[in-house]
Coordinates of C-alpha atoms in Angstrom, one line a residue:
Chain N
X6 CA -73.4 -30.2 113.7
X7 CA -70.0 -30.5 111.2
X8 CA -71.0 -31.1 107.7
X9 CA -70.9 -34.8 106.5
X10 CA -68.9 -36.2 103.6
X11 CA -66.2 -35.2 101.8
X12 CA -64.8 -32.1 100.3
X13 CA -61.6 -31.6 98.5
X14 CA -59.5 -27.8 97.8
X15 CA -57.6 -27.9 95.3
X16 CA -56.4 -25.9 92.5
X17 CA -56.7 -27.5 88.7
X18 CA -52.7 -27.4 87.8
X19 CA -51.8 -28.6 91.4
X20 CA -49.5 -31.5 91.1
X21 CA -49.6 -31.6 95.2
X22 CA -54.1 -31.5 95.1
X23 CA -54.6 -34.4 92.3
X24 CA -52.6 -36.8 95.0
X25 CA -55.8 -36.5 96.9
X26 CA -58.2 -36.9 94.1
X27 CA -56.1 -40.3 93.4
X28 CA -55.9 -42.0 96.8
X29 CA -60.4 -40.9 97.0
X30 CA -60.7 -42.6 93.5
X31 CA -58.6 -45.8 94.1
X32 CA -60.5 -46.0 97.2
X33 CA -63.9 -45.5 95.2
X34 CA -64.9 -42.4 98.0
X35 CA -67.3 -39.7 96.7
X36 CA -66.0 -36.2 96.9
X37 CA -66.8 -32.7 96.2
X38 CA -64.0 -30.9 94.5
X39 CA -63.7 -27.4 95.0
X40 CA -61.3 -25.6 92.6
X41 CA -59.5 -22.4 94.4
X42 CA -58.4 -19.5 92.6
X43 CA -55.0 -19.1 94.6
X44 CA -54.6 -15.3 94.4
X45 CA -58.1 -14.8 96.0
X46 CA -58.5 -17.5 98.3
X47 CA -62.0 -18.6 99.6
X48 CA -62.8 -17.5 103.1
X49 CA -64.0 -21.7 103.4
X50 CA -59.9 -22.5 102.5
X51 CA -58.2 -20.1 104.9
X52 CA -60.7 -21.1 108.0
X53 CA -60.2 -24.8 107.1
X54 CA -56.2 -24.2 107.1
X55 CA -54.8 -21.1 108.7
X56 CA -51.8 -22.2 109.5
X57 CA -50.1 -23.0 105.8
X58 CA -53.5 -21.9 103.5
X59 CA -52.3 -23.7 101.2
X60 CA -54.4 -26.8 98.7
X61 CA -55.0 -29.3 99.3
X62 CA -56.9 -29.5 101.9
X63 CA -59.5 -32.6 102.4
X64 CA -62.3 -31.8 104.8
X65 CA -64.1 -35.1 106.4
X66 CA -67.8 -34.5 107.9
X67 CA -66.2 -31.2 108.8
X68 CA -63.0 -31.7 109.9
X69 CA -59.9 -30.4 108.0
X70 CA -56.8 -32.2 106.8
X71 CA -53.9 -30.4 105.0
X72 CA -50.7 -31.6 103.4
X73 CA -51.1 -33.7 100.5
X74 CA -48.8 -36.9 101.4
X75 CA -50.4 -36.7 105.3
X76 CA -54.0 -36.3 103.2
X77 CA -53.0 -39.1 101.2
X78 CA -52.0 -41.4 104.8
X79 CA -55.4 -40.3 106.4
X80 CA -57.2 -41.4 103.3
X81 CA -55.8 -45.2 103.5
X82 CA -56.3 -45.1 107.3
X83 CA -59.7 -43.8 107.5
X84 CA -61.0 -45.7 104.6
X85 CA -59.3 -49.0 105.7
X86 CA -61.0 -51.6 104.2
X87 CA -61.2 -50.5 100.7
X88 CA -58.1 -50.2 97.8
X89 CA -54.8 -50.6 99.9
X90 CA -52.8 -47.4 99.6
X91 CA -50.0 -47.9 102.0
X92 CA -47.9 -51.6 102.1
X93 CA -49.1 -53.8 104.4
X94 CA -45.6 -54.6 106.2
X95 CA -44.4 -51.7 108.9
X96 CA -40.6 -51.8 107.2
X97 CA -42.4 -52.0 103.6
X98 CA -44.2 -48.7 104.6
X99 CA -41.1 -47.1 106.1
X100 CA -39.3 -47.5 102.7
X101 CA -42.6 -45.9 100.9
X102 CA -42.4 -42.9 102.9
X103 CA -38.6 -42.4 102.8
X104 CA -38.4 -42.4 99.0
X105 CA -41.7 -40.2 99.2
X106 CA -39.8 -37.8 101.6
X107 CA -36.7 -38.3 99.1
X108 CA -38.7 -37.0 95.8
X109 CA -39.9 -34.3 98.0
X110 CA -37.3 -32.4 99.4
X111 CA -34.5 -33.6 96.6
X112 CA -36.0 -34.6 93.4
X113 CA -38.3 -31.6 93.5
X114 CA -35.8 -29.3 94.7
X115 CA -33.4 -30.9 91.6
X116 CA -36.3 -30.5 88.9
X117 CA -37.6 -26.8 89.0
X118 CA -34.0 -25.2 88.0
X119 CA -35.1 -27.1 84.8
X120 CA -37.8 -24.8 84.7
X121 CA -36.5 -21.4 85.3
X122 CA -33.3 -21.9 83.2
X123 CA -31.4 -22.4 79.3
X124 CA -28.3 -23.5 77.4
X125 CA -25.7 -24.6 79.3
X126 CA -27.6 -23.9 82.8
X127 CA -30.2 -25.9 82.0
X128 CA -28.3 -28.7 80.7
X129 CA -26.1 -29.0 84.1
X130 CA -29.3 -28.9 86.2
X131 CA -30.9 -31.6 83.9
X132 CA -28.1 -34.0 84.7
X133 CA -28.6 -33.4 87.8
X134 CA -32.1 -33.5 88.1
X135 CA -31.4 -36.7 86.2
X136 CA -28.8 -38.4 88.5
X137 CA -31.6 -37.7 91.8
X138 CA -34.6 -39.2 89.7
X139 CA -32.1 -42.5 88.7
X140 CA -31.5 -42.9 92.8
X141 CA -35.1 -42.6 93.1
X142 CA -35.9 -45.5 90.1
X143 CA -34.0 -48.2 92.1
X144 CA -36.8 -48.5 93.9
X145 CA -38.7 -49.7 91.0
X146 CA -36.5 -52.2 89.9
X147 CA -38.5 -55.6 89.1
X148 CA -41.9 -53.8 90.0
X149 CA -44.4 -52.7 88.1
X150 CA -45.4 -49.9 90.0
X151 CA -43.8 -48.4 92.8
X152 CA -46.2 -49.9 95.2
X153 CA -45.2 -53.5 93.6
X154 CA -48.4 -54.9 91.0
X155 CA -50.6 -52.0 91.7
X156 CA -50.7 -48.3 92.5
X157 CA -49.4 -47.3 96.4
X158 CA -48.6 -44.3 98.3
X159 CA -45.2 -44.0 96.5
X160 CA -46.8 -43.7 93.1
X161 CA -49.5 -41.2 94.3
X162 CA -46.8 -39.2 95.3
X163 CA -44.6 -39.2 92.3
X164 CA -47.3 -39.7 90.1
X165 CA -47.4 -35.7 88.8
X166 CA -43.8 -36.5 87.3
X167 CA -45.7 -38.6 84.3
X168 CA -47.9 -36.0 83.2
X169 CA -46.2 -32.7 84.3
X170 CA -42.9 -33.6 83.5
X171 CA -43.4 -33.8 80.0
X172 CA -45.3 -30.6 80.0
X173 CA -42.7 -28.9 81.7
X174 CA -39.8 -30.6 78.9
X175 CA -41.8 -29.2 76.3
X176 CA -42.0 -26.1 77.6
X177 CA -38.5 -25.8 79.0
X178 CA -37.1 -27.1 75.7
X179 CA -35.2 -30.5 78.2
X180 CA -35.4 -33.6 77.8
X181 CA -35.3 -35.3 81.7
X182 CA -37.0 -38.8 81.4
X183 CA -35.7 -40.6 78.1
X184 CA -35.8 -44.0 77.3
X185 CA -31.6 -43.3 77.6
X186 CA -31.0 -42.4 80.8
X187 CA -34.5 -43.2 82.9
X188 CA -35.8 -46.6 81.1
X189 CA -37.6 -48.0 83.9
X190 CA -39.2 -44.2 85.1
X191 CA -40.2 -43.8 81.3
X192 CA -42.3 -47.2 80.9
X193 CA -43.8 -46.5 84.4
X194 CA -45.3 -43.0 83.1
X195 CA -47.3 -44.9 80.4
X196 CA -48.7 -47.8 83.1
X197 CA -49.5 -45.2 85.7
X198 CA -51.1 -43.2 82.9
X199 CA -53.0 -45.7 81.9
X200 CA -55.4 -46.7 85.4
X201 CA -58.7 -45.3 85.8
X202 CA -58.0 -43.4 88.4
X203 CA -55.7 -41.7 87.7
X204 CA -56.8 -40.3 83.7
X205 CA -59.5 -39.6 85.0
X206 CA -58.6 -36.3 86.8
X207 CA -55.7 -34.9 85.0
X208 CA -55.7 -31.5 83.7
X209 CA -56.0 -31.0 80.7
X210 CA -52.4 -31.3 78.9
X211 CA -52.9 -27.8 76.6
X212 CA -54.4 -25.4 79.1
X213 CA -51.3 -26.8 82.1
X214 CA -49.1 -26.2 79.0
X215 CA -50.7 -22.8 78.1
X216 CA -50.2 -22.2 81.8
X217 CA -46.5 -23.2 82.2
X218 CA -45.3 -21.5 79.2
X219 CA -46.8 -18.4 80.8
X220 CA -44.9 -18.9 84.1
X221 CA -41.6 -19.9 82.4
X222 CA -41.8 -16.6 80.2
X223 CA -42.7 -14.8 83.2
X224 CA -39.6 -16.7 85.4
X225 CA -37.0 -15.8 82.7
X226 CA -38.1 -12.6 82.1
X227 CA -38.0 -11.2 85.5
X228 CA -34.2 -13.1 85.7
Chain P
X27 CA -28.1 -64.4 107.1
X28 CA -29.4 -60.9 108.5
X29 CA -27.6 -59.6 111.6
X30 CA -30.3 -60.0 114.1
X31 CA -31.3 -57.2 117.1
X32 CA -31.8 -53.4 116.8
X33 CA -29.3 -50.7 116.3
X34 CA -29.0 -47.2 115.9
X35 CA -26.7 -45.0 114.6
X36 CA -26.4 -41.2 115.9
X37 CA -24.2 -38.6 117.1
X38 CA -24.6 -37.2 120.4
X39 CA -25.2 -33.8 119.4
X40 CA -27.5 -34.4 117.3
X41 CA -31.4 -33.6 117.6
X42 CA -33.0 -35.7 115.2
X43 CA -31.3 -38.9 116.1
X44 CA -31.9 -38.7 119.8
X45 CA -35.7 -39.3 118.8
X46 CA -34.7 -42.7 118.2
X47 CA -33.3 -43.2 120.7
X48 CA -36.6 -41.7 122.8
X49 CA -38.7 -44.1 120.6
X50 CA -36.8 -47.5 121.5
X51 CA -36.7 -46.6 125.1
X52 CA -40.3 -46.0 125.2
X53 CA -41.1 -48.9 123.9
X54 CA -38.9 -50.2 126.1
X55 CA -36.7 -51.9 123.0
X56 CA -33.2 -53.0 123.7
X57 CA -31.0 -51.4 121.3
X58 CA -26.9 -50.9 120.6
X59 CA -26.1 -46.8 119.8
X60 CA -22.9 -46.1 117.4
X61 CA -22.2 -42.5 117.9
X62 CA -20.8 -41.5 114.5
X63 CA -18.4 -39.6 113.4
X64 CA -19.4 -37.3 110.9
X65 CA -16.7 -35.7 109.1
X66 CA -15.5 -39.6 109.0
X67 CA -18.7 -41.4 108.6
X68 CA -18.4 -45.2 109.0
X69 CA -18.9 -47.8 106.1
X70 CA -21.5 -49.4 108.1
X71 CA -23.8 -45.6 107.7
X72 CA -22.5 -45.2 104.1
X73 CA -23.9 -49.0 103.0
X74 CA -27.3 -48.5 105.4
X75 CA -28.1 -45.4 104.1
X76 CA -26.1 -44.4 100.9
X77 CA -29.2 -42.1 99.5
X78 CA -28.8 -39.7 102.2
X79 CA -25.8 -41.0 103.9
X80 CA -27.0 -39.0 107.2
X81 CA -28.1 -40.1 111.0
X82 CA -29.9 -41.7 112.5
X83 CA -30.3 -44.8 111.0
X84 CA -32.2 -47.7 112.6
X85 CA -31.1 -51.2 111.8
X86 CA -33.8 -54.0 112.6
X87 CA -32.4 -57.0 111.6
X88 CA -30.4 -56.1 109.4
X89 CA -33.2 -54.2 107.5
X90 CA -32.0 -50.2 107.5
X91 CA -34.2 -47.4 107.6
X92 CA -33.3 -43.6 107.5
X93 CA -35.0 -40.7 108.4
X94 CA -35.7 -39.9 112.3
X95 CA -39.4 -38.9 111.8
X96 CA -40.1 -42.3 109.6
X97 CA -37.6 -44.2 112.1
X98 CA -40.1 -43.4 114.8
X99 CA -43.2 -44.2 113.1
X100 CA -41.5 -47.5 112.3
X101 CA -40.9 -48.5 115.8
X102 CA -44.2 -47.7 116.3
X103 CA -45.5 -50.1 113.8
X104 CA -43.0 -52.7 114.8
X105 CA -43.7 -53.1 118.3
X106 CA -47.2 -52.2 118.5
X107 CA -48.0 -53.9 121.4
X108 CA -46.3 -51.7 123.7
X109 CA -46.1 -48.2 124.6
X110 CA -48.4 -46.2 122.1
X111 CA -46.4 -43.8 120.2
X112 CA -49.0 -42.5 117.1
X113 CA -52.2 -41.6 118.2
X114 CA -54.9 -44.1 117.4
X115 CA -57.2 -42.4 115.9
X116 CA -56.6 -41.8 112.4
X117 CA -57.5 -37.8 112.2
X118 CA -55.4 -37.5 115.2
X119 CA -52.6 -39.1 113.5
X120 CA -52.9 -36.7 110.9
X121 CA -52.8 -33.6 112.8
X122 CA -49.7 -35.2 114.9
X123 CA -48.4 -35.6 111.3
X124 CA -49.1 -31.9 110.4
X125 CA -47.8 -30.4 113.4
X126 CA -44.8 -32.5 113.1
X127 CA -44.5 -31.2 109.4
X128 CA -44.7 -28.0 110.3
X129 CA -42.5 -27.6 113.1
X130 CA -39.6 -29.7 111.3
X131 CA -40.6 -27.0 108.0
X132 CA -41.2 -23.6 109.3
X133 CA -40.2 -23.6 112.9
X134 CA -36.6 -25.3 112.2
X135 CA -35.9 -22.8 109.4
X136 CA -37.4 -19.9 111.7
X137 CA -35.0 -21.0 114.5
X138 CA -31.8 -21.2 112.8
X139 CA -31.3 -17.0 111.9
X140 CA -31.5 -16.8 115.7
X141 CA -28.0 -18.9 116.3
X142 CA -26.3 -17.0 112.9
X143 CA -27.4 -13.4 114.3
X144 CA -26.4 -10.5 116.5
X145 CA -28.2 -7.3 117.5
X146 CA -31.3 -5.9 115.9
X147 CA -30.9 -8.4 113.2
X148 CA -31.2 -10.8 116.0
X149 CA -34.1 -9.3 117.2
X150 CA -36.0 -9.4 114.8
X151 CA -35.5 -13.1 113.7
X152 CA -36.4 -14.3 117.5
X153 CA -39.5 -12.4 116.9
X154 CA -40.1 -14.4 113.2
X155 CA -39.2 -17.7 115.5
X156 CA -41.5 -16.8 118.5
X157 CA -44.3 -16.4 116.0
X158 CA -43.8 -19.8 115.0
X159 CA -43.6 -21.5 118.1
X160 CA -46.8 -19.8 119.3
X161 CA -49.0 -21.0 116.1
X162 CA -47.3 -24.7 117.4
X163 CA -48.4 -24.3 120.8
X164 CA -51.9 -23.9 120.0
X165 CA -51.5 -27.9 120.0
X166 CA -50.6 -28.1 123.5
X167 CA -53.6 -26.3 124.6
X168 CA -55.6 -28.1 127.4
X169 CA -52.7 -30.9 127.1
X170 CA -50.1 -32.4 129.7
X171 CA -48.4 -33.4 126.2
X172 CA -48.3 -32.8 122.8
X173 CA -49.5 -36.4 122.9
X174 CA -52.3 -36.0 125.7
X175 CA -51.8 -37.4 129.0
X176 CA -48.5 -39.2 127.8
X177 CA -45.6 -38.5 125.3
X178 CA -46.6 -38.7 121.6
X179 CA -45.2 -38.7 118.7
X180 CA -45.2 -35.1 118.4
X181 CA -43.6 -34.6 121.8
X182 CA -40.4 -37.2 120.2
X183 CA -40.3 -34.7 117.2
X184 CA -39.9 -31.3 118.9
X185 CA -38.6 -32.7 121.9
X186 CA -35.3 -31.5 121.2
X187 CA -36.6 -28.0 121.6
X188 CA -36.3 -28.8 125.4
X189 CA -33.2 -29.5 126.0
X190 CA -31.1 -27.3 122.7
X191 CA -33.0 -24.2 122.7
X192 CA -32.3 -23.2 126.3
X193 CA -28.5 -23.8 124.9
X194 CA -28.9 -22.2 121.4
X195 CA -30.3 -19.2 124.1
X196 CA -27.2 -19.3 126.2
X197 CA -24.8 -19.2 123.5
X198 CA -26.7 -17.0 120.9
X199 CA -27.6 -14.3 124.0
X200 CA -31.2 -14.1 122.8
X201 CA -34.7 -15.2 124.8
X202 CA -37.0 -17.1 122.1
X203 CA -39.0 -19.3 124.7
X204 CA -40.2 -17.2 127.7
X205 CA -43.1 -17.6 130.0
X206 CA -44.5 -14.3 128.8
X207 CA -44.3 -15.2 125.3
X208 CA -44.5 -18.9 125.3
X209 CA -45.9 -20.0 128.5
X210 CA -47.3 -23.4 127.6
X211 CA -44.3 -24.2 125.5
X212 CA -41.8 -23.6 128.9
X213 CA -43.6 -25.5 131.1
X214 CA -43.9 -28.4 128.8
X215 CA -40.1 -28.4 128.4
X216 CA -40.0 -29.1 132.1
X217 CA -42.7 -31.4 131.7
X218 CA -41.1 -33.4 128.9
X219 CA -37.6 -33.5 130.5
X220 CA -39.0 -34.9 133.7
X221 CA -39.8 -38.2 131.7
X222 CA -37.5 -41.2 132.8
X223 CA -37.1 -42.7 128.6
X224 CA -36.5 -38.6 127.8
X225 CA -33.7 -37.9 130.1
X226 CA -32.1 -41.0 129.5
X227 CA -30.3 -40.6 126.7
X228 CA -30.5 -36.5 126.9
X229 CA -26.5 -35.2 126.0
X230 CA -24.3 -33.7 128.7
X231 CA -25.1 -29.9 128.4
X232 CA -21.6 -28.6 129.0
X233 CA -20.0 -30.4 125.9
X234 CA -23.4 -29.4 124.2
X235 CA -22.9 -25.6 125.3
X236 CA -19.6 -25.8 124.4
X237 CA -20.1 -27.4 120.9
X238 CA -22.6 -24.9 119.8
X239 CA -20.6 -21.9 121.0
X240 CA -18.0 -23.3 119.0
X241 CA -20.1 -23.7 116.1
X242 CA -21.8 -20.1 116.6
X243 CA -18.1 -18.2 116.7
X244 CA -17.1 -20.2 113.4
X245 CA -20.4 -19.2 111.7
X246 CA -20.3 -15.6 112.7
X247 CA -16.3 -15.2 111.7
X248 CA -17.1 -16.5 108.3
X249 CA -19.9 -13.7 107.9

């Protein structure tokens, strides 16, 4: 018989894994959270998802779920009647996962040259990453959050920019989000900061900036 | 006041916006179709979607929406009365989701070497794309369908494999999908084509043939 409840892999500094950990929490699910060293992956990881092995993956009474955002959609469906994840209105939702697809593929794309670069480099790809996150703040124009008065889908997704981002400034020597140039992004990082559930699984900010500054040396040195 | 009725903008040769198009016939939606042009893109596509500024989009009264893999999950939600589309069953939804993920990810990316190839450099990139396709038909075993008995939602999103590859073949001289290698994949190409709402709206594969040779010669000259 499958194992009951609810398991999470993921790996500490995983901006994709915490999504899960978020959508469980706002729904008030119980979860075991299993922390995967991701140069020796568990033999319970790779049989749960052969096909991309990568975290997360959410397993429910024993079956397996990978891809954080598709994670993240299973979570509102399965759990329906608790915290609302996902907007209500079909078009509403359609809007949610286009600007979550957006950030994906362009935003994130626009933000790690930030990472792996200096000087003059750096400070064309931080206008650009700049000019993708501004398209992306329309969307919280006269909202609070993303998902309108409380946490949604859109801000799970996005969510990792308010406490990696700064992390990966510090470390980059960049400043991306300012009060300048992404006013309404800025003030949402402190409110989405500030629910329950979602301090109450981030990483700790010195050992993912221990960690980072490692990766960046690592990055420029192998340039 | 918003325009009312449903319309779609495409271009003919284009695989993501004929699932749209498969979507709305399914359902059995009226809809007007605006083949674009897309060196000269309309104002109409650059005010509907001016983050991406690409097709298809789906107008719904007025309301836009962009992105053919969210378009169809829309018209899913939208008309739900009618012909299912997403499975109902939320962990069946996901692993429509993941497959679809996947094939639009890995298998897209593994395909494309095959059309900008030649020789043993050829040969080896219809090997990386066979690999792919065979890890995606795993879903189709035991299945008329991606979707089951009926078309799915993951049938709409790979469903252009039916109808281009055999082309992309033609033109780019290589075999990717072959009964020996690919058996379940080939017949449900026949399968899927064989569907009144597929075939419908399926583009003339003389001009497509022609089109994509064109394309090929222009890719390989500028190697």
């Amino acid at each position: 018989m499958a194992e009951k409840g609810v398991k999470v892999f993921g790996m500490w500094a995983s901006p994709m894994a915490i999504r899960v950990e978020w959508a469980l929490r706002l729904k008030g699910v119980e979860y075991e959270y299993v922390d995967e060293d991701l140069a020796n992956k568990s033999a319970d990881l790779l049989r749960y998802n052969p096909v991309t092995k990568k975290v997360p993956v959410l397993v429910h009474d024993g079956k397996p779920i990978a891809e954080s955002t598709i994670i993240v959609e299973y979570i509102d469906e399965a759990w329906k009647g608790g915290y609302p994840i996902m907007p209500a209105d079909p078009y509403e939702r359609a809007q949610a996962r286009f600007w979550a697809r957006y950030a994906e593929d362009k935003c994130n794309a626009a933000l790690y040259p930030v990472f792996t670069t200096t000087g003059e480099a750096q400070r064309k790809v931080v206008h650009e990453a700049q000019q993708c996150l501004k398209t992306l703040e329309t969307a919280l124009e006269g909202k609070k959050f993303f998902g309108g008065d409380a946490v949604g889908y859109l801000d799970i997704v996005v969510g990792w920019f308010a406490h990696w981002l700064p992390v990966i400034e510090e470390v980059s020597g960049a400043s991306v989000v300012t009060d300048e140039e992404l006013p309404l992004m800025k003030a949402w990082f402190d409110r989405f900061l500030a629910v329950d559930a979602v301090k109450a699984v981030l990483p700790d900010r010195d050992r993912l900036l221990a960690a980072n500054k490692a990766r960046r040396e690592q990055i420029l040195s192998a340039a």
